Amino acid sequence: MQGFISGITKLKNEDIIVQIITKTKFLHLYRFYGLRHSIINIGRKVDFDIEYSGQFIPKMRNIVQLGFVWENDYTRLYYWQQLLKLLNKHLRDTEEIPEFYFNLLNNGALFLSKQSPNRVLIEIYANLLAFEGRLNIEDSCFICNKQLDSKVAVTRGFLCAHNHCLLEDSQTIDKDLFFDFLRDKRSVFLSNNEVDYLLNVLLLGI
Ligand SMILES: [Zn+2]
């Protein structure tokens, strides 16, 4: 079975519980002496077997790393791990999951070798919001419900608001540009500054 490691919980000794996003499941597996295995790291794509031995949590066995070239690039790995940690929280109460999440990570990991990581992450997030039916491209502020201005403040969940409706002053982005990005899920027309702004919003939580 293949999956992406999204979380690691340390237990006594060096045993761990590993959280993994596979094609159909969000798994929690037990691994003896897991901290000694350098393969087990958040963000890694791995092939593995599951051993059901009547215990509460099945064991993770025969782990093989399915590496990506960019994993030697610290910046790319850092961003990738942030995304996996966010997904780990997002999926924490689920067991069965649609294949969408695994495919999203698989494609994202391939894009990461060619594109800058902050762009890959916000594009992945726009796809996730669309899949979950949470993509909001209505021309109204989510706080006061009145029509948005030409510049909008983007908040958690990529929801748009008037800057003056927020408690704290925020950076803003051109509304049409942002909505086009949400529709196309491509960041090519956004500046690096705008991409960083959206990435910081994403890092607040998905
Ligand atoms: Zn408002």
Coordinates of C-alpha atoms and ligand atoms in Angstrom, one line a residue:
M1 CA 0.0 0.0 0.0
Q2 CA 1.2 3.5 -0.7
G3 CA 0.6 6.7 1.3
F4 CA 1.9 10.0 2.5
I5 CA 3.0 10.4 6.1
S6 CA 1.1 13.3 7.5
G7 CA 1.8 12.9 11.3
I8 CA 3.9 11.2 13.9
T9 CA 3.0 10.8 17.5
K10 CA 5.8 9.8 19.9
L11 CA 4.9 7.1 22.5
K12 CA 7.1 5.6 25.2
N13 CA 10.5 4.3 24.3
E14 CA 11.0 5.0 20.6
D15 CA 7.7 3.7 19.5
I16 CA 5.4 5.9 17.4
I17 CA 2.0 6.1 15.9
V18 CA 2.2 7.1 12.2
Q19 CA -0.6 8.9 10.4
I20 CA -0.8 8.2 6.7
I21 CA -3.0 9.4 3.8
T22 CA -3.6 6.6 1.4
K23 CA -5.9 6.3 -1.6
T24 CA -8.9 5.3 0.4
K25 CA -8.0 5.8 4.1
F26 CA -6.6 8.1 6.7
L27 CA -4.6 5.5 8.7
H28 CA -3.1 5.4 12.2
L29 CA -0.4 2.7 12.4
Y30 CA 1.9 1.5 15.2
R31 CA 5.6 1.3 14.6
F32 CA 8.1 -0.1 17.0
Y33 CA 11.3 1.9 17.4
G34 CA 9.9 4.2 14.7
L35 CA 12.1 7.1 15.7
R36 CA 15.2 5.1 14.6
H37 CA 13.9 4.9 11.1
S38 CA 14.9 7.9 9.1
I39 CA 12.4 6.9 6.4
I40 CA 9.6 7.8 8.7
N41 CA 9.3 11.6 8.3
I42 CA 6.4 13.9 7.7
G43 CA 5.8 14.4 4.0
R44 CA 7.4 11.2 2.8
K45 CA 5.7 9.0 0.3
V46 CA 6.1 5.4 1.4
D47 CA 5.1 1.9 0.4
F48 CA 4.3 -0.4 3.3
D49 CA 2.4 -3.4 4.6
I50 CA -0.2 -3.4 7.4
E51 CA -0.1 -6.2 10.0
Y52 CA -3.3 -6.8 11.9
S53 CA -2.5 -8.7 15.0
G54 CA -5.6 -8.3 17.1
Q55 CA -4.2 -5.2 18.8
F56 CA -6.0 -1.9 19.0
I57 CA -3.8 -0.3 16.4
P58 CA -2.4 -2.3 13.4
K59 CA 1.4 -2.3 12.8
M60 CA 3.2 -0.7 10.0
R61 CA 5.7 -3.1 8.4
N62 CA 8.1 -3.3 5.4
I63 CA 8.4 0.4 4.8
V64 CA 10.1 1.5 1.6
Q65 CA 10.6 5.2 0.8
L66 CA 9.3 6.4 -2.6
G67 CA 11.5 9.5 -2.8
F68 CA 11.2 12.7 -4.8
V69 CA 14.2 14.6 -6.1
W70 CA 13.3 17.8 -4.4
E71 CA 13.5 16.3 -0.9
N72 CA 17.1 17.4 -0.7
D73 CA 15.9 21.0 -1.1
Y74 CA 15.2 22.2 2.4
T75 CA 12.8 25.0 1.4
R76 CA 10.7 22.7 -0.7
L77 CA 10.6 20.0 2.0
Y78 CA 9.7 22.6 4.7
Y79 CA 6.7 23.8 2.8
W80 CA 5.6 20.3 1.9
Q81 CA 5.7 19.3 5.5
Q82 CA 3.6 22.3 6.5
L83 CA 1.0 21.2 4.0
L84 CA 1.0 17.6 5.3
K85 CA 0.6 18.8 8.9
L86 CA -2.4 20.9 7.9
L87 CA -4.0 18.0 6.1
N88 CA -3.3 15.8 9.1
K89 CA -5.4 18.1 11.2
H90 CA -8.0 18.5 8.6
L91 CA -8.5 14.7 8.2
R92 CA -8.0 13.8 11.8
D93 CA -11.6 12.6 12.5
T94 CA -12.0 10.6 9.3
E95 CA -11.2 7.0 8.4
E96 CA -12.5 6.5 4.8
I97 CA -11.4 9.3 2.5
P98 CA -12.0 10.0 -1.2
E99 CA -9.0 9.2 -3.5
F100 CA -8.9 12.9 -4.2
Y101 CA -6.5 13.7 -1.3
F102 CA -3.9 11.1 -2.3
N103 CA -4.1 12.2 -6.0
L104 CA -3.8 15.8 -4.9
L105 CA -0.6 15.1 -3.0
N106 CA 0.8 12.9 -5.8
N107 CA 0.3 15.6 -8.4
G108 CA 1.5 18.3 -6.0
A109 CA 4.7 16.4 -5.3
L110 CA 5.4 16.2 -9.0
F111 CA 4.7 19.9 -9.6
L112 CA 7.0 20.7 -6.7
S113 CA 10.1 19.6 -8.7
K114 CA 9.3 22.3 -11.3
Q115 CA 7.4 25.1 -9.6
S116 CA 8.1 27.2 -6.5
P117 CA 6.7 25.6 -3.4
N118 CA 4.6 28.5 -2.2
R119 CA 2.8 28.5 -5.6
V120 CA 2.3 24.8 -5.6
L121 CA 0.7 25.0 -2.1
I122 CA -1.8 27.7 -2.8
E123 CA -2.8 25.9 -6.0
I124 CA -3.3 22.7 -4.1
Y125 CA -5.4 24.5 -1.6
A126 CA -7.6 26.1 -4.3
N127 CA -8.2 22.6 -5.7
L128 CA -9.0 21.2 -2.2
L129 CA -11.5 24.0 -1.5
A130 CA -13.2 23.4 -4.9
F131 CA -13.4 19.6 -4.2
E132 CA -14.9 20.2 -0.7
G133 CA -17.4 22.7 -2.1
R134 CA -15.9 25.5 -0.1
L135 CA -14.6 27.7 -2.9
N136 CA -16.2 31.1 -2.3
I137 CA -16.2 33.4 -5.3
E138 CA -19.2 35.5 -4.3
D139 CA -18.9 39.2 -4.5
S140 CA -19.9 39.8 -0.9
C141 CA -17.9 40.3 2.3
F142 CA -18.3 37.2 4.6
I143 CA -18.6 39.4 7.6
C144 CA -21.1 42.2 6.7
N145 CA -22.5 40.6 3.5
K146 CA -22.2 43.8 1.6
Q147 CA -20.6 44.0 -1.8
L148 CA -16.8 43.8 -1.8
D149 CA -14.5 46.6 -3.0
S150 CA -12.1 46.1 -5.9
K151 CA -9.4 45.2 -3.3
V152 CA -10.2 42.5 -0.8
A153 CA -8.7 41.1 2.3
V154 CA -8.4 37.3 2.2
T155 CA -8.9 35.4 5.5
R156 CA -8.7 31.8 6.6
G157 CA -10.5 29.4 4.2
F158 CA -9.7 32.0 1.4
L159 CA -12.9 33.9 2.4
C160 CA -13.0 37.5 1.3
A161 CA -13.8 40.5 3.4
H162 CA -13.6 44.3 3.5
N163 CA -10.4 45.3 5.2
H164 CA -12.3 47.6 7.5
C165 CA -14.5 44.7 8.6
L166 CA -11.5 42.8 10.1
L167 CA -10.3 43.4 13.6
E168 CA -6.7 44.0 12.4
D169 CA -5.5 45.8 9.3
S170 CA -4.7 43.3 6.6
Q171 CA -2.9 43.3 3.3
T172 CA -5.3 43.3 0.3
I173 CA -5.4 41.8 -3.2
D174 CA -7.2 42.7 -6.3
K175 CA -10.5 41.0 -6.2
D176 CA -10.8 40.0 -9.9
L177 CA -7.2 38.7 -9.9
F178 CA -7.9 36.6 -6.8
F179 CA -11.2 35.2 -8.1
D180 CA -9.5 34.3 -11.4
F181 CA -6.9 32.4 -9.4
L182 CA -9.7 30.5 -7.6
R183 CA -11.4 29.6 -10.8
D184 CA -8.3 28.6 -12.7
K185 CA -6.3 27.2 -9.7
R186 CA -3.2 28.6 -11.4
S187 CA -1.1 31.2 -9.7
V188 CA 0.8 32.4 -12.8
F189 CA -0.8 35.9 -12.9
L190 CA -0.1 36.5 -9.2
S191 CA 3.0 38.3 -8.1
N192 CA 5.4 36.7 -5.6
N193 CA 4.2 39.1 -3.0
E194 CA 0.5 38.1 -3.6
V195 CA 1.5 34.4 -3.5
D196 CA 3.2 34.9 -0.2
Y197 CA 0.2 36.7 1.2
L198 CA -2.1 33.8 0.2
L199 CA 0.3 31.2 1.5
N200 CA 0.4 32.9 4.9
V201 CA -3.4 32.8 4.9
L202 CA -3.3 29.1 4.0
L203 CA -0.8 28.4 6.9
L204 CA -3.4 29.6 9.3
G205 CA -5.3 26.4 8.7
I206 CA -7.3 24.7 6.0
Ligands
ZN1 ZN -17.6 43.8 5.1

